[in-house]
mmCIF file of C-alpha atoms in Angstrom:
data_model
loop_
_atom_site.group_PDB
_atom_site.id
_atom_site.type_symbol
_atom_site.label_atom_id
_atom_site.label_comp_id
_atom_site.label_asym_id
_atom_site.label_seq_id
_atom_site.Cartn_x
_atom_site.Cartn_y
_atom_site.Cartn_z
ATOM 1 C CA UNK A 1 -65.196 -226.889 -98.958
ATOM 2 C CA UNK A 2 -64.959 -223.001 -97.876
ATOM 3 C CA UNK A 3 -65.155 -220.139 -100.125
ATOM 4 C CA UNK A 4 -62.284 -218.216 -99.826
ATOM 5 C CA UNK A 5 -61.647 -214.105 -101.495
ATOM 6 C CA UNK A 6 -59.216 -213.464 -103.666
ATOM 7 C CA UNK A 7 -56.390 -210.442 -104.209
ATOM 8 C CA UNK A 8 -58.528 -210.137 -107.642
ATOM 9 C CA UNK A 9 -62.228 -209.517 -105.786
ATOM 10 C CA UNK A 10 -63.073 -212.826 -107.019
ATOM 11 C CA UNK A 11 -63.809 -216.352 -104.680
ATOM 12 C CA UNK A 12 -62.129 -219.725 -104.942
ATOM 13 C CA UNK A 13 -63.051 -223.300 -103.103
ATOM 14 C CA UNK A 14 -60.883 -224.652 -101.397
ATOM 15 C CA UNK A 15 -60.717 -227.641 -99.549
ATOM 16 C CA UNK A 16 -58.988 -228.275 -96.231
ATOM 17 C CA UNK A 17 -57.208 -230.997 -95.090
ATOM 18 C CA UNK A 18 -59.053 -233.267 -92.216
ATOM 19 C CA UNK A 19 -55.879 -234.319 -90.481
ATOM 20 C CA UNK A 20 -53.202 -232.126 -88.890
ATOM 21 C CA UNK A 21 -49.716 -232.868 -89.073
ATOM 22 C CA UNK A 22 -48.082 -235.635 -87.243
ATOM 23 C CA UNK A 23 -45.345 -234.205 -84.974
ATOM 24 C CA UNK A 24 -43.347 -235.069 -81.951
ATOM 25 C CA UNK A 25 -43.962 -232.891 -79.305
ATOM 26 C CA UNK A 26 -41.782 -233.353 -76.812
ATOM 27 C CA UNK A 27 -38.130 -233.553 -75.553
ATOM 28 C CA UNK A 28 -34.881 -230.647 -75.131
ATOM 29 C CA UNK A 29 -33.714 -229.035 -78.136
ATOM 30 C CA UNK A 30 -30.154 -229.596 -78.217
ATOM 31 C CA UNK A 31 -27.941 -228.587 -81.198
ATOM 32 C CA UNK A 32 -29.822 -225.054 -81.424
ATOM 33 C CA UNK A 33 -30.787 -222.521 -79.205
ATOM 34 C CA UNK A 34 -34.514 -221.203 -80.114
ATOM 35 C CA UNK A 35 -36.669 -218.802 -79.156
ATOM 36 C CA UNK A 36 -39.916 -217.707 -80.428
ATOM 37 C CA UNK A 37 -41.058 -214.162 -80.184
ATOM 38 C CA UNK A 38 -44.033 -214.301 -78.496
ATOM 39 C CA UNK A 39 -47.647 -212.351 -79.271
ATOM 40 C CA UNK A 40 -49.914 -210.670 -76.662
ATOM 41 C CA UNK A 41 -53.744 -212.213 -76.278
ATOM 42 C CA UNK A 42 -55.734 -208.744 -76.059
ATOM 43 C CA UNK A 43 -58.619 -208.753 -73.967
ATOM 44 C CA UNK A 44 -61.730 -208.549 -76.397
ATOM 45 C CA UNK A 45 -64.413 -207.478 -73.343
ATOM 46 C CA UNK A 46 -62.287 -204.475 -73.002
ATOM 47 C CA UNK A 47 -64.234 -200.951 -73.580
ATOM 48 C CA UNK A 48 -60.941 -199.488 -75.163
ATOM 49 C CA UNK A 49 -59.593 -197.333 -78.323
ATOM 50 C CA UNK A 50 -56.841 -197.734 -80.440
ATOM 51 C CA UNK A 51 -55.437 -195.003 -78.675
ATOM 52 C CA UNK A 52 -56.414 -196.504 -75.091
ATOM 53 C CA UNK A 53 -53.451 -198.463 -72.655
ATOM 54 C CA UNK A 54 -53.705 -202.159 -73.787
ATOM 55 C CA UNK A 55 -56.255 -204.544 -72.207
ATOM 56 C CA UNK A 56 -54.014 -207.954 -72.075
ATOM 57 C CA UNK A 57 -56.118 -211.323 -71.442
ATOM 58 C CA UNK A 58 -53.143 -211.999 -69.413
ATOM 59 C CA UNK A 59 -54.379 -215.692 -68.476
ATOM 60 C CA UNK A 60 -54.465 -216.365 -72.366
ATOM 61 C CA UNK A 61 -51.126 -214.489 -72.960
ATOM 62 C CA UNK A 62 -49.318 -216.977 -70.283
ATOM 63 C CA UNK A 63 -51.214 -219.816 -71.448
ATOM 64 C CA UNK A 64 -49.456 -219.230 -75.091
ATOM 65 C CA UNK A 65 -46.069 -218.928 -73.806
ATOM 66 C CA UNK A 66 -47.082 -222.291 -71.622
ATOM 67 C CA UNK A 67 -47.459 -223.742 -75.421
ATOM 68 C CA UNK A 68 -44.314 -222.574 -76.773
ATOM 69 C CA UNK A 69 -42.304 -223.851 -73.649
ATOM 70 C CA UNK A 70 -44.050 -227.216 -74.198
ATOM 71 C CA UNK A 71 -42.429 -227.539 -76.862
ATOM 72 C CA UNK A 72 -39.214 -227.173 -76.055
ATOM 73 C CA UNK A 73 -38.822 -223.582 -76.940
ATOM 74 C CA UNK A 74 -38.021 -220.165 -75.512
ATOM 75 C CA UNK A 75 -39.451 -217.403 -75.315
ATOM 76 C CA UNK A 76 -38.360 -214.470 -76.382
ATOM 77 C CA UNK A 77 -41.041 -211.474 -74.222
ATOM 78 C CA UNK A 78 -42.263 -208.129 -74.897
ATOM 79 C CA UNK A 79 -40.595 -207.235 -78.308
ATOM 80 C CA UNK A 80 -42.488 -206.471 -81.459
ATOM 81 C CA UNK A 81 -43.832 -209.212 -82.029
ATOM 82 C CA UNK A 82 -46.211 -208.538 -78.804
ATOM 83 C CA UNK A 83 -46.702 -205.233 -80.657
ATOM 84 C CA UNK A 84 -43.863 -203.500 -78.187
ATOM 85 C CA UNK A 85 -44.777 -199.953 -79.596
ATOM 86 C CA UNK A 86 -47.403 -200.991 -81.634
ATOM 87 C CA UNK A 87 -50.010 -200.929 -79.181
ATOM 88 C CA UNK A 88 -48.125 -202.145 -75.867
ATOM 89 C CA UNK A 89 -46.558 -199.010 -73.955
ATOM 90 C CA UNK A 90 -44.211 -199.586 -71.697
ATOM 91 C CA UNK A 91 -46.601 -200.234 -68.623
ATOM 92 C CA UNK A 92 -47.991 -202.772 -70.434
ATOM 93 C CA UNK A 93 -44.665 -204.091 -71.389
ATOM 94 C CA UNK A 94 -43.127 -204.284 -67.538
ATOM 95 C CA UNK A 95 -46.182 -205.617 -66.643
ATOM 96 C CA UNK A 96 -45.757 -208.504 -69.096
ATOM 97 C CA UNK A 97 -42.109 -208.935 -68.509
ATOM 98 C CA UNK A 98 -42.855 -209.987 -64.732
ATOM 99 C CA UNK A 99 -45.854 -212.115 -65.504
ATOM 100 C CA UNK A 100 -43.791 -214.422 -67.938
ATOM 101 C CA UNK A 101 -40.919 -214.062 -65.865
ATOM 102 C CA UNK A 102 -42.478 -215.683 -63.286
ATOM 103 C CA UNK A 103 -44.467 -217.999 -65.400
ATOM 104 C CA UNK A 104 -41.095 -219.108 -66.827
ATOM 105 C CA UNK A 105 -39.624 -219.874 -63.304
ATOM 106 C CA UNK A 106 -42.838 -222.029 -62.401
ATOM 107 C CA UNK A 107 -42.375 -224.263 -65.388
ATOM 108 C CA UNK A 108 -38.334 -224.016 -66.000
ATOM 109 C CA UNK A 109 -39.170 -222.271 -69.114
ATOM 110 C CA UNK A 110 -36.114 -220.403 -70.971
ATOM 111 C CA UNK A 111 -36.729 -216.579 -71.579
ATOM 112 C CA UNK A 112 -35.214 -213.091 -72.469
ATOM 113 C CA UNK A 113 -36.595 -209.836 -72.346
ATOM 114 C CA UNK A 114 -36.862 -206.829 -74.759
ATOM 115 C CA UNK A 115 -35.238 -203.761 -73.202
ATOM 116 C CA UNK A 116 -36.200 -200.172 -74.940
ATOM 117 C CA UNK A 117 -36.877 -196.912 -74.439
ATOM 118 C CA UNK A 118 -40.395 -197.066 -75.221
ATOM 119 C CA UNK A 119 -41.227 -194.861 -71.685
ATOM 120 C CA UNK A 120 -39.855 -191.787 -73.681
ATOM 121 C CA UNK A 121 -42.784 -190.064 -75.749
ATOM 122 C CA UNK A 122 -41.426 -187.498 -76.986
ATOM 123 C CA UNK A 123 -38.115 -185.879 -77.996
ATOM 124 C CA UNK A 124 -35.415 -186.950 -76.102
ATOM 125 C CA UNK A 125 -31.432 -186.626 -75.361
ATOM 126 C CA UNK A 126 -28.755 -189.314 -75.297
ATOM 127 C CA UNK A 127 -29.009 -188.860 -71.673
ATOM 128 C CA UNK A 128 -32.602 -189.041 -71.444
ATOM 129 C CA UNK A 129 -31.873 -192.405 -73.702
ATOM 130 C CA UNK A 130 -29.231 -193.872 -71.802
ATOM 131 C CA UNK A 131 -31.523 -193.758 -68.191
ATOM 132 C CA UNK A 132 -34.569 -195.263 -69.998
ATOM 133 C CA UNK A 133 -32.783 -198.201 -71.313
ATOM 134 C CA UNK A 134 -31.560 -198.126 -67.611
ATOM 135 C CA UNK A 135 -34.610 -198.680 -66.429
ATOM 136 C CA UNK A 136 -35.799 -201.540 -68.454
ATOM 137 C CA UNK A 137 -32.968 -203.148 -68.199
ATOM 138 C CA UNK A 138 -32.719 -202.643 -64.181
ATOM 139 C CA UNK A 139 -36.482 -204.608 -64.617
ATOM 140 C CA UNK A 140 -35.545 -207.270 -66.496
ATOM 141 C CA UNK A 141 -32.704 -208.013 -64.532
ATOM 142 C CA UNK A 142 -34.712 -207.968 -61.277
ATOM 143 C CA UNK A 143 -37.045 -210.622 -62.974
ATOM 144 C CA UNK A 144 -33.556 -212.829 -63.743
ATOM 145 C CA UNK A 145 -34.712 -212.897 -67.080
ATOM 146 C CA UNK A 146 -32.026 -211.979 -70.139
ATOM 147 C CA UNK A 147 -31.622 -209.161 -71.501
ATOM 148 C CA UNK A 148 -32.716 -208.396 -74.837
ATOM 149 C CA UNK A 149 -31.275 -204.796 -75.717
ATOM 150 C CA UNK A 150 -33.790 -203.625 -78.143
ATOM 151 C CA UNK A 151 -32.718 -200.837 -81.501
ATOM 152 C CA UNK A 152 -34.716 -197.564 -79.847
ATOM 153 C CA UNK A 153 -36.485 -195.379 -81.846
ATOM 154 C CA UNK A 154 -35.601 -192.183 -78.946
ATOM 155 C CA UNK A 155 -31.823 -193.330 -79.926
ATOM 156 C CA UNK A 156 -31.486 -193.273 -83.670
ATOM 157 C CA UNK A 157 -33.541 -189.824 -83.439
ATOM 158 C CA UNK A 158 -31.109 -188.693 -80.890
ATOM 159 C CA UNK A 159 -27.634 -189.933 -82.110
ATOM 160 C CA UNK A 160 -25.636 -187.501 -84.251
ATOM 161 C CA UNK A 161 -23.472 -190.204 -85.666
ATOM 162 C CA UNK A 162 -21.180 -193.866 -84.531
ATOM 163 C CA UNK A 163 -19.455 -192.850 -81.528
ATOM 164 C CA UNK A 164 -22.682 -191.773 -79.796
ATOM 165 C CA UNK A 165 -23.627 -195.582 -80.400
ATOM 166 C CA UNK A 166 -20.558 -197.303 -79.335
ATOM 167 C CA UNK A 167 -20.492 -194.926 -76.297
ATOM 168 C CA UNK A 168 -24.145 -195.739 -74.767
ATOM 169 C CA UNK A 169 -24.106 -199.238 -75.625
ATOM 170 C CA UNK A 170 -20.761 -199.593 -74.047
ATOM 171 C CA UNK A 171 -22.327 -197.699 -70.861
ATOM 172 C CA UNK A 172 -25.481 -200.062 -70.717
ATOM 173 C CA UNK A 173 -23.252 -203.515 -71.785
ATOM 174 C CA UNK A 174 -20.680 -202.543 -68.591
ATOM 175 C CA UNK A 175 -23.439 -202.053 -66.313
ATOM 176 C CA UNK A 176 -25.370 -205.583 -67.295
ATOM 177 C CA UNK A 177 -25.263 -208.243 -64.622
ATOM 178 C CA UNK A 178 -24.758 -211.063 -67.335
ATOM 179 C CA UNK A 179 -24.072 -211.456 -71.134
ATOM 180 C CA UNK A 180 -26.801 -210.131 -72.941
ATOM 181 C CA UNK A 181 -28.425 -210.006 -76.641
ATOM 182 C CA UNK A 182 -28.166 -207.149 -78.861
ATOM 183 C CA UNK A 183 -31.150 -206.654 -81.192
ATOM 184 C CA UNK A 184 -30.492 -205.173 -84.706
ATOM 185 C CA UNK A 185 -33.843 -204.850 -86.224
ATOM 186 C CA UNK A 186 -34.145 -203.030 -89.582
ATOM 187 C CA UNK A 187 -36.555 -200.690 -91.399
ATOM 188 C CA UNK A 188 -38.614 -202.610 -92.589
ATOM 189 C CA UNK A 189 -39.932 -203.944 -89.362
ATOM 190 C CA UNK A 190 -40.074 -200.017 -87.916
ATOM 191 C CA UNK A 191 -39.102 -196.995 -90.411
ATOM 192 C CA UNK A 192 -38.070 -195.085 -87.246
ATOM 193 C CA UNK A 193 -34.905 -197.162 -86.944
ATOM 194 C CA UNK A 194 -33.523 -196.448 -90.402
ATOM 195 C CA UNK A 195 -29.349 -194.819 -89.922
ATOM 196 C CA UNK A 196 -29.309 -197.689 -87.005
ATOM 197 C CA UNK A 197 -25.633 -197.991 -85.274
ATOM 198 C CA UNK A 198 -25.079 -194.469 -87.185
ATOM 199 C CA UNK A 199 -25.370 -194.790 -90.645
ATOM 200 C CA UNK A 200 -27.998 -195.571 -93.619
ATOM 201 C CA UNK A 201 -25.091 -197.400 -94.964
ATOM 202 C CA UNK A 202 -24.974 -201.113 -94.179
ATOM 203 C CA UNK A 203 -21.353 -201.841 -94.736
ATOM 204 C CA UNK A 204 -20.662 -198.710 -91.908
ATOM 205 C CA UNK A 205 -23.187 -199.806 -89.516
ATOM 206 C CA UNK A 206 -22.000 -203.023 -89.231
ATOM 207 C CA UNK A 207 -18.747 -202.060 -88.555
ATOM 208 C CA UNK A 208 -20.071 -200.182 -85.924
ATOM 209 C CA UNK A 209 -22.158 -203.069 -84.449
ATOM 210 C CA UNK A 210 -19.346 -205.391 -84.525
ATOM 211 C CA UNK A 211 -16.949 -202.699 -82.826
ATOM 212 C CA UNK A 212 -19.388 -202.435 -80.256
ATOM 213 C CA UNK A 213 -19.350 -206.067 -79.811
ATOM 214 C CA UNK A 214 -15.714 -206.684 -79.976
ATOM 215 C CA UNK A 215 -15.312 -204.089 -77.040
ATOM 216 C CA UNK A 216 -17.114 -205.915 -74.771
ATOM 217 C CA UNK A 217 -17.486 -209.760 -76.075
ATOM 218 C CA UNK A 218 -17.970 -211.003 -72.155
ATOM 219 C CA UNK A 219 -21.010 -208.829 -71.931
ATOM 220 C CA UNK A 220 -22.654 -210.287 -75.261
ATOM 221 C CA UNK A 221 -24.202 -213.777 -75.938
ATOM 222 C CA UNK A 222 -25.093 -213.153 -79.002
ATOM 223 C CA UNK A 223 -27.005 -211.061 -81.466
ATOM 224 C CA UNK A 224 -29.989 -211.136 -83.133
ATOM 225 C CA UNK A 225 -29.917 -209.663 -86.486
ATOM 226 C CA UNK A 226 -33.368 -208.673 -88.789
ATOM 227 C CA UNK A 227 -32.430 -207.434 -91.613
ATOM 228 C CA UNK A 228 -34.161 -209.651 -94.107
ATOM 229 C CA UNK A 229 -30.741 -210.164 -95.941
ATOM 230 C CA UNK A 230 -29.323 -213.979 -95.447
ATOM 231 C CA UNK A 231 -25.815 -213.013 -97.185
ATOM 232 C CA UNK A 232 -25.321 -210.026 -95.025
ATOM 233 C CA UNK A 233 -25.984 -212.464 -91.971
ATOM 234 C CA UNK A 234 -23.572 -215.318 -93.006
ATOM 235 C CA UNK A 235 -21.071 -212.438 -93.230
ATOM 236 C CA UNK A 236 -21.463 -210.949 -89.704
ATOM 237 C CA UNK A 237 -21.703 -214.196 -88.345
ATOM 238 C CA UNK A 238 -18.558 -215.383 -89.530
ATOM 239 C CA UNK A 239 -17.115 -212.362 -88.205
ATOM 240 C CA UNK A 240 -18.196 -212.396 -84.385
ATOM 241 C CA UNK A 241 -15.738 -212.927 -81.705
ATOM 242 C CA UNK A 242 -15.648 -216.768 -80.699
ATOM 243 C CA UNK A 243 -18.439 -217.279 -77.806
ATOM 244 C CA UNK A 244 -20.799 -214.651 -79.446
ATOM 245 C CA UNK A 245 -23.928 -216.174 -81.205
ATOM 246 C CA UNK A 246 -25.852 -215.419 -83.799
ATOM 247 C CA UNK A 247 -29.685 -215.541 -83.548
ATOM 248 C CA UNK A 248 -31.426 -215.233 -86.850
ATOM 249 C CA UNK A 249 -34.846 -213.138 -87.179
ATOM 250 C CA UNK A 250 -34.725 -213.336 -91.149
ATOM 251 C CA UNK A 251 -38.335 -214.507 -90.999
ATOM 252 C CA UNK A 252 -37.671 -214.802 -94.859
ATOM 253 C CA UNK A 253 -34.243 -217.184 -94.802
ATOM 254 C CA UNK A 254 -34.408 -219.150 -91.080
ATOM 255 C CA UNK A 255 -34.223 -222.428 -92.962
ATOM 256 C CA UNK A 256 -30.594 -222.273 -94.693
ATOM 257 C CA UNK A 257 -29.346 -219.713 -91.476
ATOM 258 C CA UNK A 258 -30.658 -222.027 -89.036
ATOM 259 C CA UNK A 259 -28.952 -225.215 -90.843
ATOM 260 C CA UNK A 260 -25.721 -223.419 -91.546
ATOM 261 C CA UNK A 261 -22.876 -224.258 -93.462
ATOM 262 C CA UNK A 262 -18.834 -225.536 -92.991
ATOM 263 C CA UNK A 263 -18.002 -222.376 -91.123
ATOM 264 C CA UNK A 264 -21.383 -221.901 -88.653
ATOM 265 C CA UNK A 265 -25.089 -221.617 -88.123
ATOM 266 C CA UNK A 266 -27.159 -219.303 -86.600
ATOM 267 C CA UNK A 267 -29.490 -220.072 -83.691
ATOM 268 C CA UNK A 268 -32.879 -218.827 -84.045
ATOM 269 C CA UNK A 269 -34.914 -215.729 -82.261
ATOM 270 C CA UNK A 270 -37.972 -215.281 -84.510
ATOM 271 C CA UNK A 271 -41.298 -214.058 -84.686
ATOM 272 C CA UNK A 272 -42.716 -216.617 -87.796
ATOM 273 C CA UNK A 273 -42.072 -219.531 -84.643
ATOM 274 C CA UNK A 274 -44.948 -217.802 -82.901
ATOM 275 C CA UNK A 275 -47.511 -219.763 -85.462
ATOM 276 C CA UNK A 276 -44.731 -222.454 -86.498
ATOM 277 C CA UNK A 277 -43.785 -223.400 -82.796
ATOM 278 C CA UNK A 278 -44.901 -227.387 -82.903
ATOM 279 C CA UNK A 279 -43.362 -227.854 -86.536
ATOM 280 C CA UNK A 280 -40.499 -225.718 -85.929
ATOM 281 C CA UNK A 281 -39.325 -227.766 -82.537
ATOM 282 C CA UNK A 282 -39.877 -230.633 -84.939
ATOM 283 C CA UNK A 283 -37.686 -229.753 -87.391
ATOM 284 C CA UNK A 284 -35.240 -228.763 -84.864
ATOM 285 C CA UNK A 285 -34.950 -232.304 -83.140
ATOM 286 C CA UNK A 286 -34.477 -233.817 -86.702
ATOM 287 C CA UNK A 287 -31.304 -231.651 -87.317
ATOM 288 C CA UNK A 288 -30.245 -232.692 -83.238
ATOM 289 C CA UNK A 289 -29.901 -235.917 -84.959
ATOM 290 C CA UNK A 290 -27.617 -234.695 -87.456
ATOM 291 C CA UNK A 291 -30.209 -234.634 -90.454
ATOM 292 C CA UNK A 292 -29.798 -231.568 -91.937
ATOM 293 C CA UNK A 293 -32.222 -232.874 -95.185
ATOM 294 C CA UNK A 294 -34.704 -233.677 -93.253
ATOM 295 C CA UNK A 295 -34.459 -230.784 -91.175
ATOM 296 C CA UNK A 296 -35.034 -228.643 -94.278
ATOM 297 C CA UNK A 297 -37.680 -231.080 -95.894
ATOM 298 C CA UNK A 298 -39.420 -229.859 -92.704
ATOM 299 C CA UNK A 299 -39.125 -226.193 -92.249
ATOM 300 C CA UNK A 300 -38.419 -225.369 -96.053
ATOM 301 C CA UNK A 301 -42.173 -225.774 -97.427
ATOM 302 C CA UNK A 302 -42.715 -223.332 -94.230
ATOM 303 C CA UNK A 303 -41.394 -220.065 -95.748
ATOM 304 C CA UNK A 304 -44.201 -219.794 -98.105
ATOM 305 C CA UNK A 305 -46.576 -218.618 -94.824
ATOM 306 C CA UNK A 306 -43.887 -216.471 -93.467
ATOM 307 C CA UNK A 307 -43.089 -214.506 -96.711
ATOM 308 C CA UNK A 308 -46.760 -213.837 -96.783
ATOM 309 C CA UNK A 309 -47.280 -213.083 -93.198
ATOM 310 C CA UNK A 310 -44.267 -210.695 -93.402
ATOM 311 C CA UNK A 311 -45.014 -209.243 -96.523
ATOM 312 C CA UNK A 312 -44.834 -205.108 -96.785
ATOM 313 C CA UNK A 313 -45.389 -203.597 -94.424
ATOM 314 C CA UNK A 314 -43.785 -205.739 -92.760
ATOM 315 C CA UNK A 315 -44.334 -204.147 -89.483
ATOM 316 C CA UNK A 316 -48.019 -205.685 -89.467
ATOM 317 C CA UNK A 317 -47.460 -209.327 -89.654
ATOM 318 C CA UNK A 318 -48.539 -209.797 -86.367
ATOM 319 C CA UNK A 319 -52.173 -209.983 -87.484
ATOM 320 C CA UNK A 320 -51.280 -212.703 -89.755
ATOM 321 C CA UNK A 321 -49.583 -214.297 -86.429
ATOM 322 C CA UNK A 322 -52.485 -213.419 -84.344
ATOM 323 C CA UNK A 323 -55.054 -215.035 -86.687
ATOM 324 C CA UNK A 324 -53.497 -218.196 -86.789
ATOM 325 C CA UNK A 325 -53.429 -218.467 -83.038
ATOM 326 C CA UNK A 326 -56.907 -217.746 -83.239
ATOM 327 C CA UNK A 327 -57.484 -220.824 -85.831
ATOM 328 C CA UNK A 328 -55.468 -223.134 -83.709
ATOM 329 C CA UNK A 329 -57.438 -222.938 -80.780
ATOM 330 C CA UNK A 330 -54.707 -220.894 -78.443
ATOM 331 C CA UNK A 331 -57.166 -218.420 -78.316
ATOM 332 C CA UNK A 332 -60.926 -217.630 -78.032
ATOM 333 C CA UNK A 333 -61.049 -214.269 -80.400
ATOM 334 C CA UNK A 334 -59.756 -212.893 -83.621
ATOM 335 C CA UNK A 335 -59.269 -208.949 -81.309
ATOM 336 C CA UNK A 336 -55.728 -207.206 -81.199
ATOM 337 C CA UNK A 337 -54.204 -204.672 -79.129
ATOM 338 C CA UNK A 338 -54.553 -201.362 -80.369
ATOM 339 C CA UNK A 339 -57.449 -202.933 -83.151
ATOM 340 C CA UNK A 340 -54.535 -203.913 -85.203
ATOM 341 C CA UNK A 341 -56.578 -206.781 -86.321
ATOM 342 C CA UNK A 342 -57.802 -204.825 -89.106
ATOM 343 C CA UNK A 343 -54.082 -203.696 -90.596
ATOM 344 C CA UNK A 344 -54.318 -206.848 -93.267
ATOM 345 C CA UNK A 345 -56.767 -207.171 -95.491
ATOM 346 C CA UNK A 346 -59.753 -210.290 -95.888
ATOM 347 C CA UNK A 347 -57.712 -212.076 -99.111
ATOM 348 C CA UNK A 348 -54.353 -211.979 -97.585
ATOM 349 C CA UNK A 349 -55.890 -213.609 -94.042
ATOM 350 C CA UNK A 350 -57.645 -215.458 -95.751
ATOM 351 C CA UNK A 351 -54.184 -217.143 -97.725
ATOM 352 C CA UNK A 352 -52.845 -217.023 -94.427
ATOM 353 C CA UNK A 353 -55.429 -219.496 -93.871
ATOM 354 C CA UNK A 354 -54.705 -221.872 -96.553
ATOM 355 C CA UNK A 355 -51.555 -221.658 -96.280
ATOM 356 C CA UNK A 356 -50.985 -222.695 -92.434
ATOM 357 C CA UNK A 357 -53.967 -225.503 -92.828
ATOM 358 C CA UNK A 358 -51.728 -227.038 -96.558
ATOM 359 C CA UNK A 359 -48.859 -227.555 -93.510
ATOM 360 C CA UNK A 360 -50.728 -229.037 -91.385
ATOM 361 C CA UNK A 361 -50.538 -226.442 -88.702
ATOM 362 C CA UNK A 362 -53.734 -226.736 -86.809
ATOM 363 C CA UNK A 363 -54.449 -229.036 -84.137
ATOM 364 C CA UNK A 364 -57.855 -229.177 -85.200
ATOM 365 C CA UNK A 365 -58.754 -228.529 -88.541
ATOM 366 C CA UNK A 366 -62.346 -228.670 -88.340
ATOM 367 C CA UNK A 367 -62.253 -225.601 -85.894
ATOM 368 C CA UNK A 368 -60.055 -223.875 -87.936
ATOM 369 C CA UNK A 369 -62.113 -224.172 -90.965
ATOM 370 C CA UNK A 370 -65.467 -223.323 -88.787
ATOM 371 C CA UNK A 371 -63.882 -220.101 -87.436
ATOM 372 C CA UNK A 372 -62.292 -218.955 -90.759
ATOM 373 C CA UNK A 373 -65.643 -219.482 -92.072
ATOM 374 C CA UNK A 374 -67.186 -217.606 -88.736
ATOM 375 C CA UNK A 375 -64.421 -214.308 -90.140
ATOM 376 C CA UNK A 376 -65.817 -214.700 -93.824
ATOM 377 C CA UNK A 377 -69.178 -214.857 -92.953
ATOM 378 C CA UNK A 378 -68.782 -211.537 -90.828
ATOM 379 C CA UNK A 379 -67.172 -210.073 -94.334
ATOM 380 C CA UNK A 380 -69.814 -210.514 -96.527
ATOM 381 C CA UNK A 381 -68.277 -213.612 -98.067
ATOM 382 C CA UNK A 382 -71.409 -215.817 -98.472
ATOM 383 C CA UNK A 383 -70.617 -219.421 -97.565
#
């Protein structure tokens, strides 16, 4: 039994299970293509600030991604979910691109790579813009790792309307060596990006992001698309040219997007399959059979975690995502880049908690339950 806090100030026992889940671990995913945004291990020996360039545990970081290939996933590198402006400047960003890059060469692991404009840090032009995602994406492609073009922050302050969208992202999708993926990442992940593609309106900015698209549909594998609205999804999808993909990040909706319907599916690029990874590549195999019901008996009773980890702010799940690699043994510390361990409060780790060890999600639960105990302890929660 462990005493666990409350959202009302009060304590409840609970009891954890003593068995982890039984899953298959290995074997190709074959009837989606998944990646899992991937988290950054800080180093905790570090003498930094929040303010401070990140100290990465870089043999831990690799190790992770080691973990997620394992199981037949791939990773998706330095985007938000490794707190890409959140912590991790662009230094520490290129610096992790070529690391896993290389990492993913050594064990045939897939990849793709977030490209930005996090250098700029300060006010900048659409020129200014357009050379920074230059950069990046000159990096990434030197690594021969795909392209991820990111939503920038420098852009949506800079951009006076559509055409100032369709005009750099047609300049940075003719100069790409291969078929890249566009990232459309909404508000509620990062305030700065709200007016994305041009307008606050949804209905106009995806016309915008599909004309964008539709000029160059050699140039685009797909898209990723977090906007936290599955009907909005289903509708895009169904409207991209034939060879374009669609990669969910609805951390709220993967499920029913992933498992699709008559007309399509989406594949899957998301930051909840950080934490999920082993039950998620599980799931995944069952609906390579052609079981979509058990493919959603699977995943389905997952969505409870990642509502919670992603709850508002949403921008801070990743010390929900974070703590549960922690639990599971990846590894050795609860410490975050930029001390963004402390951005969620005791109760809502400690449901976090409860909730990952009621799906079985730790290799070990007796670990788990002796370092969630170690965290409450530390919190005046008397055990």
């Amino acid at each position: 039994m462990i005493r666990l806090p409350g959202p009302d100030g009060g304590v409840r026992e609970y009891h954890p299970r003593a068995e982890p889940l039984a899953l298959t671990t290995s074997g190709a995913l074959t009837s989606r293509t998944v990646f899992s945004a991937a988290h950054v291990v800080a180093d905790p020996y570090a003498d930094t600030s929040p303010d401070s360039p990140a100290a990465v545990d870089w043999d831990a970081t690799l190790a992770f991604r080691r973990h997620l290939w394992s199981q037949g996933l791939g990773v998706a590198e330095a985007m938000d979910t490794a707190q890409r402006g959140m912590g991790l400047d662009w230094n520490g960003a290129a610096e992790l691109i070529r690391r896993s890059a290389a990492e993913a060469r050594s064990v045939g692991g897939l990849i793709a790579c977030g490209v930005g404009t996090d250098q700029l840090t300060g006010p900048a032009g659409l020129a200014e813009v357009r050379k920074a995602y230059e950069e990046q994406l000159a990096l990434v492609e030197e690594t021969g790792s795909q392209a991820i073009l990111m939503a920038s922050r420098a852009l949506a302050a800079a951009a006076s309307g559509p055409e100032d969208y369709l005009d750099l992202y047609g300049h940075l999708l003719r100069q790409a060596g291969e078929p890249v993926i566009l990232h459309w990442l909404g508000p509620m992940f990062d305030p700065a990006l709200e007016g994305y593609w041009g307008s606050a309106d949804l209905d106009a900015a995806t016309e915008t992001f599909l004309d964008v698209i539709k000029a160059h549909p050699d140039k685009v594998d797909g898209i990723k698309v977090s906007l936290l609205d599955a009907r909005r999804e289903v509708e895009l999808r169904r409207r991209l040219p034939e060879g374009v993909r669609c990669y969910t990040g609805d951390d709220f909706h993967y499920p029913e997007l992933i498992a699709g319907d008559e007309q399509g599916f989406s594949h899957a690029l998301l930051g909840i399959f950080d934490p999920l990874a082993p039950l998620a590549a599980d799931a995944v195999r069952t609906l390579d059979t052609g079981d979509v019901e058990g493919f959603r008996a699977t995943l389905d009773p997952t969505v409870a975690l990642s509502r919670h980890l992603f709850q508002t702010p949403t921008r801070f799940y990743k010390t929900g995502v974070v703590l549960l690699a922690w639990l599971a043994g990846h590894q050795d510390h609860f410490t975050m880049v930029g001390g963004l361990q402390s951005a969620r409060s005791l109760p809502h780790l400690a449901r976090a908690y409860e909730l990952a060890d009621g799906l079985g999600l730790f290799p070990d639960p007796a670990l788990a339950e002796a370092r969630m105990r170690s965290l409450l302890t530390v919190h005046g929660v008397p055990q």
